[in-house]
PDB file of C-alpha atoms in Angstrom:
ATOM      1  CA  MET R  30      -0.649  -6.304  23.971  1.00  0.00           C
ATOM      2  CA  LEU R  31       2.783  -6.852  23.716  1.00  0.00           C
ATOM      3  CA  LEU R  32       3.332  -9.559  26.283  1.00  0.00           C
ATOM      4  CA  THR R  33       0.141  -8.557  27.919  1.00  0.00           C
ATOM      5  CA  CYS R  34      -3.371  -9.624  27.396  1.00  0.00           C
ATOM      6  CA  SER R  35      -4.707  -6.873  25.141  1.00  0.00           C
ATOM      7  CA  SER R  36      -4.827  -3.107  25.301  1.00  0.00           C
ATOM      8  CA  PRO R  37      -7.724  -0.716  24.717  1.00  0.00           C
ATOM      9  CA  VAL R  38      -6.997  -0.057  21.054  1.00  0.00           C
ATOM     10  CA  GLU R  39     -10.388   0.504  19.447  1.00  0.00           C
ATOM     11  CA  VAL R  40     -10.201   4.255  19.200  1.00  0.00           C
ATOM     12  CA  VAL R  41     -10.694   6.455  16.144  1.00  0.00           C
ATOM     13  CA  VAL R  42      -8.923   4.008  13.866  1.00  0.00           C
ATOM     14  CA  GLY R  43     -10.697   0.942  15.212  1.00  0.00           C
ATOM     15  CA  ALA R  44      -9.524  -2.614  15.802  1.00  0.00           C
ATOM     16  CA  ALA R  45      -9.255  -5.460  13.310  1.00  0.00           C
ATOM     17  CA  ASP R  46     -12.549  -6.037  11.524  1.00  0.00           C
ATOM     18  CA  ARG R  47     -13.203  -9.194   9.537  1.00  0.00           C
ATOM     19  CA  SER R  48     -15.820  -7.389   7.489  1.00  0.00           C
ATOM     20  CA  GLY R  49     -13.064  -5.211   6.035  1.00  0.00           C
ATOM     21  CA  PRO R  50      -9.711  -7.025   6.181  1.00  0.00           C
ATOM     22  CA  SER R  51      -8.289  -4.891   3.368  1.00  0.00           C
ATOM     23  CA  ARG R  52      -8.931  -1.621   5.195  1.00  0.00           C
ATOM     24  CA  ASN R  53      -5.926   0.540   6.031  1.00  0.00           C
ATOM     25  CA  ARG R  54      -6.748   1.937   9.464  1.00  0.00           C
ATOM     26  CA  ARG R  55      -3.791   4.276   9.330  1.00  0.00           C
ATOM     27  CA  SER R  56      -5.061   6.160   6.294  1.00  0.00           C
ATOM     28  CA  LEU R  57      -6.421   9.649   6.794  1.00  0.00           C
ATOM     29  CA  ALA R  58      -9.598   8.790   4.875  1.00  0.00           C
ATOM     30  CA  HIS R  59     -10.385   5.892   7.217  1.00  0.00           C
ATOM     31  CA  GLN R  60      -9.697   7.961  10.312  1.00  0.00           C
ATOM     32  CA  VAL R  61     -11.952  10.774   9.118  1.00  0.00           C
ATOM     33  CA  ARG R  62     -14.787   8.358   8.317  1.00  0.00           C
ATOM     34  CA  TYR R  63     -14.398   6.645  11.672  1.00  0.00           C
ATOM     35  CA  ALA R  64     -14.353   9.964  13.530  1.00  0.00           C
ATOM     36  CA  VAL R  65     -17.557  11.045  11.793  1.00  0.00           C
ATOM     37  CA  ARG R  66     -19.268   7.792  12.771  1.00  0.00           C
ATOM     38  CA  HIS R  67     -17.886   7.775  16.341  1.00  0.00           C
ATOM     39  CA  PRO R  68     -17.279  11.382  17.454  1.00  0.00           C
ATOM     40  CA  GLU R  69     -17.355  10.337  21.107  1.00  0.00           C
ATOM     41  CA  ARG R  70     -14.078   8.430  20.574  1.00  0.00           C
ATOM     42  CA  VAL R  71     -12.139  11.373  19.168  1.00  0.00           C
ATOM     43  CA  PRO R  72     -10.922  12.660  22.582  1.00  0.00           C
ATOM     44  CA  THR R  73      -9.604   9.190  23.468  1.00  0.00           C
ATOM     45  CA  HIS R  74      -7.739   8.987  20.171  1.00  0.00           C
ATOM     46  CA  ALA R  75      -6.260  12.452  20.686  1.00  0.00           C
ATOM     47  CA  ARG R  76      -5.035  11.477  24.140  1.00  0.00           C
ATOM     48  CA  ARG R  77      -3.435   8.307  22.762  1.00  0.00           C
ATOM     49  CA  ALA R  78      -1.827  10.157  19.881  1.00  0.00           C
ATOM     50  CA  ALA R  79      -0.232  12.616  22.320  1.00  0.00           C
ATOM     51  CA  ARG R  80       0.967   9.735  24.500  1.00  0.00           C
ATOM     52  CA  ASP R  81       2.409   7.967  21.462  1.00  0.00           C
ATOM     53  CA  ALA R  82       4.385  11.058  20.431  1.00  0.00           C
ATOM     54  CA  TRP R  83       5.860  11.446  23.909  1.00  0.00           C
ATOM     55  CA  LEU R  84       6.712   7.773  24.415  1.00  0.00           C
ATOM     56  CA  ARG R  85       8.328   7.468  20.991  1.00  0.00           C
ATOM     57  CA  LEU R  86      10.685  10.263  21.962  1.00  0.00           C
ATOM     58  CA  ARG R  87      11.594   8.420  25.162  1.00  0.00           C
ATOM     59  CA  TYR R  88      11.824   4.894  23.742  1.00  0.00           C
ATOM     60  CA  ARG R  89      12.704   5.485  20.117  1.00  0.00           C
ATOM     61  CA  HIS R  90      14.547   2.180  19.585  1.00  0.00           C
ATOM     62  CA  ASP R  91      12.969  -0.059  22.228  1.00  0.00           C
ATOM     63  CA  HIS R  92       9.430  -1.155  21.453  1.00  0.00           C
ATOM     64  CA  ILE R  93       9.111  -3.336  24.540  1.00  0.00           C
ATOM     65  CA  ALA R  94      10.016  -0.433  26.826  1.00  0.00           C
ATOM     66  CA  TYR R  95       7.580   1.704  24.828  1.00  0.00           C
ATOM     67  CA  TYR R  96       4.735  -0.757  25.256  1.00  0.00           C
ATOM     68  CA  ARG R  97       5.548  -1.347  28.906  1.00  0.00           C
ATOM     69  CA  ALA R  98       4.966   2.373  29.402  1.00  0.00           C
ATOM     70  CA  VAL R  99       1.681   2.118  27.460  1.00  0.00           C
ATOM     71  CA  MET R 100       0.547  -0.679  29.756  1.00  0.00           C
ATOM     72  CA  ALA R 101       1.530   1.266  32.873  1.00  0.00           C
ATOM     73  CA  SER R 102      -0.608   4.146  31.627  1.00  0.00           C
ATOM     74  CA  ASP R 103      -3.563   1.938  30.747  1.00  0.00           C
ATOM     75  CA  THR R 104      -3.387  -0.103  33.944  1.00  0.00           C
ATOM     76  CA  ALA R 105      -3.423   3.066  36.031  1.00  0.00           C
ATOM     77  CA  ARG R 106      -6.762   3.926  34.409  1.00  0.00           C
ATOM     78  CA  SER R 107      -8.346   0.452  34.572  1.00  0.00           C
ATOM     79  CA  VAL R 108      -6.823  -3.019  34.928  1.00  0.00           C
ATOM     80  CA  GLU R 109      -9.716  -4.648  33.070  1.00  0.00           C
ATOM     81  CA  ALA R 110      -9.576  -2.092  30.265  1.00  0.00           C
ATOM     82  CA  ALA R 111      -5.809  -2.600  29.988  1.00  0.00           C
ATOM     83  CA  VAL R 112      -6.312  -6.276  29.171  1.00  0.00           C
ATOM     84  CA  GLY R 113      -9.329  -5.993  26.897  1.00  0.00           C
ATOM     85  CA  HIS R 114     -10.750  -2.921  25.198  1.00  0.00           C
ATOM     86  CA  ASN R 115     -14.158  -3.456  26.789  1.00  0.00           C
ATOM     87  CA  PRO R 116     -13.863  -2.402  30.460  1.00  0.00           C
ATOM     88  CA  SER R 117     -16.851  -4.583  31.473  1.00  0.00           C
ATOM     89  CA  ARG R 118     -15.841  -7.323  33.904  1.00  0.00           C
ATOM     90  CA  GLU R 119     -18.421  -9.555  32.243  1.00  0.00           C
ATOM     91  CA  ARG R 120     -16.838  -9.063  28.828  1.00  0.00           C
ATOM     92  CA  TRP R 121     -13.391  -9.603  30.344  1.00  0.00           C
ATOM     93  CA  ALA R 122     -14.565 -12.964  31.677  1.00  0.00           C
ATOM     94  CA  GLN R 123     -16.269 -13.914  28.398  1.00  0.00           C
ATOM     95  CA  LEU R 124     -13.104 -13.327  26.377  1.00  0.00           C
ATOM     96  CA  GLY R 125     -11.074 -15.390  28.821  1.00  0.00           C
ATOM     97  CA  ARG R 126     -13.600 -18.210  28.627  1.00  0.00           C
ATOM     98  CA  MET R 127     -13.499 -18.111  24.824  1.00  0.00           C
ATOM     99  CA  GLN R 128      -9.724 -18.610  24.820  1.00  0.00           C
ATOM    100  CA  PHE R 129      -9.941 -21.409  27.385  1.00  0.00           C
ATOM    101  CA  ASP R 130     -12.769 -23.312  25.698  1.00  0.00           C
ATOM    102  CA  TYR R 131     -10.998 -23.126  22.354  1.00  0.00           C
ATOM    103  CA  LEU R 132      -7.765 -24.638  23.653  1.00  0.00           C
ATOM    104  CA  VAL R 133      -9.573 -27.357  25.583  1.00  0.00           C
ATOM    105  CA  ARG R 134     -11.458 -28.295  22.407  1.00  0.00           C
ATOM    106  CA  HIS R 135      -8.093 -28.458  20.678  1.00  0.00           C
ATOM    107  CA  GLY R 136      -6.616 -30.871  23.183  1.00  0.00           C
ATOM    108  CA  LEU R 137      -5.328 -28.966  26.216  1.00  0.00           C
ATOM    109  CA  ARG R 138      -5.145 -31.593  28.980  1.00  0.00           C
ATOM    110  CA  PRO R 139      -4.459 -31.216  32.715  1.00  0.00           C
ATOM    111  CA  HIS R 140      -1.074 -32.945  32.460  1.00  0.00           C
ATOM    112  CA  HIS R 141       0.195 -30.548  29.789  1.00  0.00           C
ATOM    113  CA  ARG R 142       2.687 -27.832  30.615  1.00  0.00           C
ATOM    114  CA  MET R 143       1.688 -24.433  29.319  1.00  0.00           C
ATOM    115  CA  LEU R 144       3.538 -21.185  28.707  1.00  0.00           C
ATOM    116  CA  GLU R 145       1.368 -18.092  28.283  1.00  0.00           C
ATOM    117  CA  ILE R 146       3.194 -15.189  26.684  1.00  0.00           C
ATOM    118  CA  GLY R 147       1.455 -11.991  27.719  1.00  0.00           C
ATOM    119  CA  CYS R 148      -0.479 -13.531  30.590  1.00  0.00           C
ATOM    120  CA  GLY R 149      -1.826 -10.143  31.680  1.00  0.00           C
ATOM    121  CA  ASN R 150      -3.977 -10.247  34.795  1.00  0.00           C
ATOM    122  CA  LEU R 151      -4.956 -13.840  33.985  1.00  0.00           C
ATOM    123  CA  ARG R 152      -8.123 -13.167  32.027  1.00  0.00           C
ATOM    124  CA  ALA R 153      -7.790 -16.663  30.536  1.00  0.00           C
ATOM    125  CA  GLY R 154      -4.875 -17.726  32.721  1.00  0.00           C
ATOM    126  CA  ARG R 155      -7.056 -18.222  35.785  1.00  0.00           C
ATOM    127  CA  LEU R 156      -8.995 -20.883  33.865  1.00  0.00           C
ATOM    128  CA  PHE R 157      -5.851 -22.519  32.500  1.00  0.00           C
ATOM    129  CA  ILE R 158      -4.339 -22.645  35.988  1.00  0.00           C
ATOM    130  CA  ASP R 159      -7.443 -24.269  37.429  1.00  0.00           C
ATOM    131  CA  HIS R 160      -7.543 -26.806  34.584  1.00  0.00           C
ATOM    132  CA  LEU R 161      -3.865 -27.781  34.632  1.00  0.00           C
ATOM    133  CA  ASP R 162      -2.021 -29.859  37.190  1.00  0.00           C
ATOM    134  CA  SER R 163      -0.250 -27.919  39.930  1.00  0.00           C
ATOM    135  CA  GLY R 164       2.885 -26.165  38.734  1.00  0.00           C
ATOM    136  CA  HIS R 165       2.093 -26.698  35.042  1.00  0.00           C
ATOM    137  CA  TYR R 166       1.240 -23.080  34.165  1.00  0.00           C
ATOM    138  CA  TYR R 167       3.940 -20.494  33.442  1.00  0.00           C
ATOM    139  CA  GLY R 168       2.914 -16.941  32.597  1.00  0.00           C
ATOM    140  CA  ILE R 169       5.224 -14.141  31.469  1.00  0.00           C
ATOM    141  CA  ASP R 170       4.550 -10.473  30.828  1.00  0.00           C
ATOM    142  CA  ILE R 171       6.525  -7.279  30.271  1.00  0.00           C
ATOM    143  CA  SER R 172       4.359  -5.257  32.662  1.00  0.00           C
ATOM    144  CA  PRO R 173       5.090  -5.391  36.401  1.00  0.00           C
ATOM    145  CA  ASP R 174       1.829  -3.555  37.032  1.00  0.00           C
ATOM    146  CA  ILE R 175      -0.217  -6.209  35.285  1.00  0.00           C
ATOM    147  CA  LEU R 176       1.662  -9.031  37.037  1.00  0.00           C
ATOM    148  CA  LEU R 177       0.704  -7.510  40.390  1.00  0.00           C
ATOM    149  CA  ALA R 178      -2.883  -7.513  39.152  1.00  0.00           C
ATOM    150  CA  ALA R 179      -2.401 -11.174  38.175  1.00  0.00           C
ATOM    151  CA  GLN R 180      -1.463 -11.957  41.778  1.00  0.00           C
ATOM    152  CA  ASP R 181      -4.708 -10.335  42.899  1.00  0.00           C
ATOM    153  CA  THR R 182      -6.594 -12.554  40.440  1.00  0.00           C
ATOM    154  CA  LEU R 183      -4.918 -15.643  41.886  1.00  0.00           C
ATOM    155  CA  VAL R 184      -6.012 -14.672  45.369  1.00  0.00           C
ATOM    156  CA  GLY R 185      -9.515 -13.744  44.260  1.00  0.00           C
ATOM    157  CA  GLU R 186      -9.957 -17.079  42.468  1.00  0.00           C
ATOM    158  CA  GLY R 187      -8.389 -19.102  45.289  1.00  0.00           C
ATOM    159  CA  LEU R 188      -5.747 -20.622  43.014  1.00  0.00           C
ATOM    160  CA  GLN R 189      -2.704 -20.370  45.260  1.00  0.00           C
ATOM    161  CA  SER R 190      -2.523 -24.146  45.721  1.00  0.00           C
ATOM    162  CA  LYS R 191      -1.961 -24.618  41.978  1.00  0.00           C
ATOM    163  CA  VAL R 192       1.413 -22.835  42.385  1.00  0.00           C
ATOM    164  CA  PRO R 193       1.540 -21.157  38.958  1.00  0.00           C
ATOM    165  CA  TYR R 194       4.708 -19.364  37.875  1.00  0.00           C
ATOM    166  CA  LEU R 195       4.489 -15.685  36.973  1.00  0.00           C
ATOM    167  CA  ALA R 196       7.588 -13.970  35.629  1.00  0.00           C
ATOM    168  CA  LEU R 197       8.563 -10.553  34.292  1.00  0.00           C
ATOM    169  CA  ALA R 198      10.155 -10.656  30.834  1.00  0.00           C
ATOM    170  CA  ASP R 199      12.113  -8.073  28.885  1.00  0.00           C
ATOM    171  CA  ASP R 200      12.171  -9.792  25.493  1.00  0.00           C
ATOM    172  CA  LEU R 201      10.943 -12.877  23.655  1.00  0.00           C
ATOM    173  CA  THR R 202      14.165 -14.869  23.568  1.00  0.00           C
ATOM    174  CA  LEU R 203      12.729 -17.072  26.369  1.00  0.00           C
ATOM    175  CA  ALA R 204      16.352 -17.630  27.382  1.00  0.00           C
ATOM    176  CA  PHE R 205      15.537 -18.326  31.038  1.00  0.00           C
ATOM    177  CA  LEU R 206      13.207 -21.227  30.172  1.00  0.00           C
ATOM    178  CA  PRO R 207      14.345 -24.845  29.673  1.00  0.00           C
ATOM    179  CA  ASP R 208      14.422 -26.767  26.401  1.00  0.00           C
ATOM    180  CA  ALA R 209      11.416 -28.854  25.292  1.00  0.00           C
ATOM    181  CA  ARG R 210       9.415 -27.884  28.369  1.00  0.00           C
ATOM    182  CA  PHE R 211       5.983 -26.787  27.138  1.00  0.00           C
ATOM    183  CA  ASP R 212       3.289 -28.749  25.348  1.00  0.00           C
ATOM    184  CA  VAL R 213       1.326 -25.579  24.663  1.00  0.00           C
ATOM    185  CA  VAL R 214       2.537 -22.007  24.199  1.00  0.00           C
ATOM    186  CA  HIS R 215      -0.190 -19.376  23.988  1.00  0.00           C
ATOM    187  CA  ALA R 216      -0.081 -15.680  23.110  1.00  0.00           C
ATOM    188  CA  HIS R 217      -3.373 -13.818  22.901  1.00  0.00           C
ATOM    189  CA  SER R 218      -3.277 -10.195  21.696  1.00  0.00           C
ATOM    190  CA  VAL R 219       0.511 -10.083  21.742  1.00  0.00           C
ATOM    191  CA  PHE R 220       1.489 -10.019  18.074  1.00  0.00           C
ATOM    192  CA  SER R 221      -1.355  -7.572  17.424  1.00  0.00           C
ATOM    193  CA  HIS R 222       0.802  -5.082  19.346  1.00  0.00           C
ATOM    194  CA  SER R 223       4.191  -6.225  18.056  1.00  0.00           C
ATOM    195  CA  PRO R 224       6.403  -4.947  15.243  1.00  0.00           C
ATOM    196  CA  ARG R 225       7.875  -7.520  12.916  1.00  0.00           C
ATOM    197  CA  HIS R 226      11.259  -7.832  14.663  1.00  0.00           C
ATOM    198  CA  VAL R 227       9.594  -8.757  17.966  1.00  0.00           C
ATOM    199  CA  ILE R 228       7.520 -11.460  16.275  1.00  0.00           C
ATOM    200  CA  GLU R 229      10.598 -12.818  14.544  1.00  0.00           C
ATOM    201  CA  GLU R 230      12.471 -12.919  17.842  1.00  0.00           C
ATOM    202  CA  CYS R 231       9.712 -15.100  19.243  1.00  0.00           C
ATOM    203  CA  PHE R 232       9.719 -17.394  16.209  1.00  0.00           C
ATOM    204  CA  ALA R 233      13.486 -17.739  16.489  1.00  0.00           C
ATOM    205  CA  HIS R 234      13.259 -19.112  20.032  1.00  0.00           C
ATOM    206  CA  VAL R 235       9.839 -20.635  20.677  1.00  0.00           C
ATOM    207  CA  GLY R 236      10.722 -23.906  18.933  1.00  0.00           C
ATOM    208  CA  ARG R 237      13.415 -24.564  21.528  1.00  0.00           C
ATOM    209  CA  VAL R 238      10.981 -24.521  24.464  1.00  0.00           C
ATOM    210  CA  LEU R 239       8.248 -26.546  22.737  1.00  0.00           C
ATOM    211  CA  ALA R 240       8.030 -30.174  23.771  1.00  0.00           C
ATOM    212  CA  PRO R 241       7.880 -32.794  20.980  1.00  0.00           C
ATOM    213  CA  GLY R 242       4.427 -32.607  19.431  1.00  0.00           C
ATOM    214  CA  GLY R 243       3.704 -29.276  21.106  1.00  0.00           C
ATOM    215  CA  PHE R 244       2.154 -26.224  19.463  1.00  0.00           C
ATOM    216  CA  PHE R 245       2.168 -22.440  19.723  1.00  0.00           C
ATOM    217  CA  ASP R 246      -1.119 -20.583  19.248  1.00  0.00           C
ATOM    218  CA  PHE R 247      -1.194 -16.825  18.770  1.00  0.00           C
ATOM    219  CA  THR R 248      -3.679 -14.211  17.652  1.00  0.00           C
ATOM    220  CA  PHE R 249      -2.947 -11.289  15.352  1.00  0.00           C
ATOM    221  CA  ASP R 250      -4.726  -8.469  13.560  1.00  0.00           C
ATOM    222  CA  ARG R 251      -5.149  -9.738  10.018  1.00  0.00           C
ATOM    223  CA  THR R 252      -5.247  -7.654   6.876  1.00  0.00           C
ATOM    224  CA  GLU R 253      -5.582  -8.712   3.273  1.00  0.00           C
ATOM    225  CA  GLY R 254      -4.374  -5.330   2.105  1.00  0.00           C
ATOM    226  CA  ARG R 255      -1.335  -3.248   2.921  1.00  0.00           C
ATOM    227  CA  GLU R 256       0.368  -4.102   6.201  1.00  0.00           C
ATOM    228  CA  HIS R 257       0.406  -1.148   8.580  1.00  0.00           C
ATOM    229  CA  GLN R 258       0.476   0.023  12.180  1.00  0.00           C
ATOM    230  CA  VAL R 259      -1.535   2.553  14.151  1.00  0.00           C
ATOM    231  CA  LEU R 260       0.039   4.673  16.907  1.00  0.00           C
ATOM    232  CA  HIS R 261       2.769   2.030  17.298  1.00  0.00           C
ATOM    233  CA  GLU R 262       0.271   0.067  19.384  1.00  0.00           C
ATOM    234  CA  ASP R 263      -1.638  -1.925  16.756  1.00  0.00           C
ATOM    235  CA  PHE R 264      -0.017  -3.856  13.916  1.00  0.00           C
ATOM    236  CA  TYR R 265      -1.810  -5.461  10.969  1.00  0.00           C
ATOM    237  CA  TYR R 266      -0.217  -8.376   9.091  1.00  0.00           C
ATOM    238  CA  ARG R 267      -1.033 -10.547   6.120  1.00  0.00           C
ATOM    239  CA  THR R 268      -1.315 -14.255   6.906  1.00  0.00           C
ATOM    240  CA  GLU R 269       1.298 -15.186   4.321  1.00  0.00           C
ATOM    241  CA  THR R 270       3.810 -12.804   5.914  1.00  0.00           C
ATOM    242  CA  LEU R 271       3.652 -14.631   9.245  1.00  0.00           C
ATOM    243  CA  VAL R 272       3.684 -18.062   7.595  1.00  0.00           C
ATOM    244  CA  ALA R 273       6.874 -17.135   5.719  1.00  0.00           C
ATOM    245  CA  LEU R 274       8.454 -15.589   8.798  1.00  0.00           C
ATOM    246  CA  ALA R 275       7.791 -18.741  10.827  1.00  0.00           C
ATOM    247  CA  ALA R 276       9.237 -20.930   8.056  1.00  0.00           C
ATOM    248  CA  ARG R 277      12.550 -19.053   8.279  1.00  0.00           C
ATOM    249  CA  HIS R 278      12.938 -20.529  11.752  1.00  0.00           C
ATOM    250  CA  GLY R 279      11.947 -24.121  11.063  1.00  0.00           C
ATOM    251  CA  LEU R 280       8.280 -23.648  11.982  1.00  0.00           C
ATOM    252  CA  SER R 281       5.049 -24.492  10.171  1.00  0.00           C
ATOM    253  CA  ALA R 282       2.194 -22.015  10.626  1.00  0.00           C
ATOM    254  CA  ARG R 283      -1.435 -22.208   9.569  1.00  0.00           C
ATOM    255  CA  LEU R 284      -4.540 -20.102  10.039  1.00  0.00           C
ATOM    256  CA  MET R 285      -7.080 -21.628  12.435  1.00  0.00           C
ATOM    257  CA  ASP R 286     -10.276 -21.398  10.423  1.00  0.00           C
ATOM    258  CA  ASP R 287     -12.587 -22.472  13.243  1.00  0.00           C
ATOM    259  CA  TRP R 288     -11.419 -19.541  15.382  1.00  0.00           C
ATOM    260  CA  GLU R 289     -12.682 -17.240  12.636  1.00  0.00           C
ATOM    261  CA  GLU R 290     -16.215 -18.416  13.457  1.00  0.00           C
ATOM    262  CA  LEU R 291     -15.998 -17.030  17.011  1.00  0.00           C
ATOM    263  CA  PRO R 292     -16.993 -13.468  18.006  1.00  0.00           C
ATOM    264  CA  HIS R 293     -13.469 -12.083  18.188  1.00  0.00           C
ATOM    265  CA  ARG R 294     -11.861  -9.388  16.029  1.00  0.00           C
ATOM    266  CA  GLN R 295      -8.453 -11.043  15.760  1.00  0.00           C
ATOM    267  CA  SER R 296      -7.405 -14.105  13.796  1.00  0.00           C
ATOM    268  CA  LYS R 297      -5.492 -17.059  15.187  1.00  0.00           C
ATOM    269  CA  MET R 298      -2.594 -19.120  13.879  1.00  0.00           C
ATOM    270  CA  ARG R 299      -1.002 -22.330  15.088  1.00  0.00           C
ATOM    271  CA  VAL R 300       2.743 -22.946  14.855  1.00  0.00           C
ATOM    272  CA  THR R 301       4.501 -26.286  15.161  1.00  0.00           C
ATOM    273  CA  VAL R 302       8.103 -27.304  14.687  1.00  0.00           C
ATOM    274  CA  ARG R 303       8.607 -28.727  11.190  1.00  0.00           C
ATOM    275  CA  SER R 304       9.456 -32.423  11.253  1.00  0.00           C
ATOM    276  CA  ASP R 305      12.620 -31.871   9.196  1.00  0.00           C
ATOM    277  CA  ALA R 306      13.762 -29.118  11.576  1.00  0.00           C
ATOM    278  CA  ALA R 307      13.091 -31.310  14.618  1.00  0.00           C
ATOM    279  CA  SER R 308      15.057 -34.194  13.087  1.00  0.00           C
ATOM    280  CA  GLU R 309      17.945 -31.871  12.294  1.00  0.00           C
ATOM    281  CA  GLY R 310      17.952 -30.608  15.881  1.00  0.00           C
ATOM    282  CA  ARG R 311      18.054 -34.160  17.277  1.00  0.00           C
ATOM    283  CA  SER R 312      20.905 -35.086  14.955  1.00  0.00           C
ATOM    284  CA  GLU R 313      22.938 -32.096  16.114  1.00  0.00           C
ATOM    285  CA  ALA R 314      22.283 -33.001  19.746  1.00  0.00           C
ATOM    286  CA  LEU R 315      23.436 -36.586  19.155  1.00  0.00           C
ATOM    287  CA  GLY R 316      26.496 -35.320  17.324  1.00  0.00           C
TER     288      GLY R 316
END
């Protein structure tokens, strides 16, 4: 979900699967095998393939505009399904709780300031908002439709008094946000829908908005084989690719092994600003 909390992507090609991290879901052989096992999903895949062809003609060089259109289409069908491939409200809530519990176990405290990239309709955001001090949650998304749904979630959960910030974004430069503001930056099911240049744009700028000692957690679809994409909606990366990409921008990245134990198809990484890069930045500021 580029800048939105997950899209219904488990169609004929399937979503990331830890039992087969070397599988190329774009290959014809995989698609045929998957179609034979799940014939009921073939019509959904055909509809998405037709949508992909049309949207690529319209937004050939602008992936964010492309994915914003995908989200508008998905949200029109089902808000819950647009932010989690299982349309069950119960499953929607379970996935949000999983994200929340994980970050709390890893030190998220009420006084922290949090930026959620791809906040969606606040599947996990509603729990973060309730946990954090008033005004300490900032959510951004590329989809105006999903942000309107997020407002409905705020009302439904009675969270208006926590005065969270919700903002529409058009890129991942984070240019409108202040320096060293956020203790925690979080992006769930964002890079799984992002081409490499979008991820690199985020890496190039996220260090600026992280407070000293802060961290950036993100999930991604992991492969141990050939990196690939499916329908320009789902992107599969090797761990070492993202570690190297982060290092180019003064960031240290590592795979979160304990997340792998949870019932979720994506993997998670944590990014921090390298100590040498932080020192260099302070020296430049003093200069």
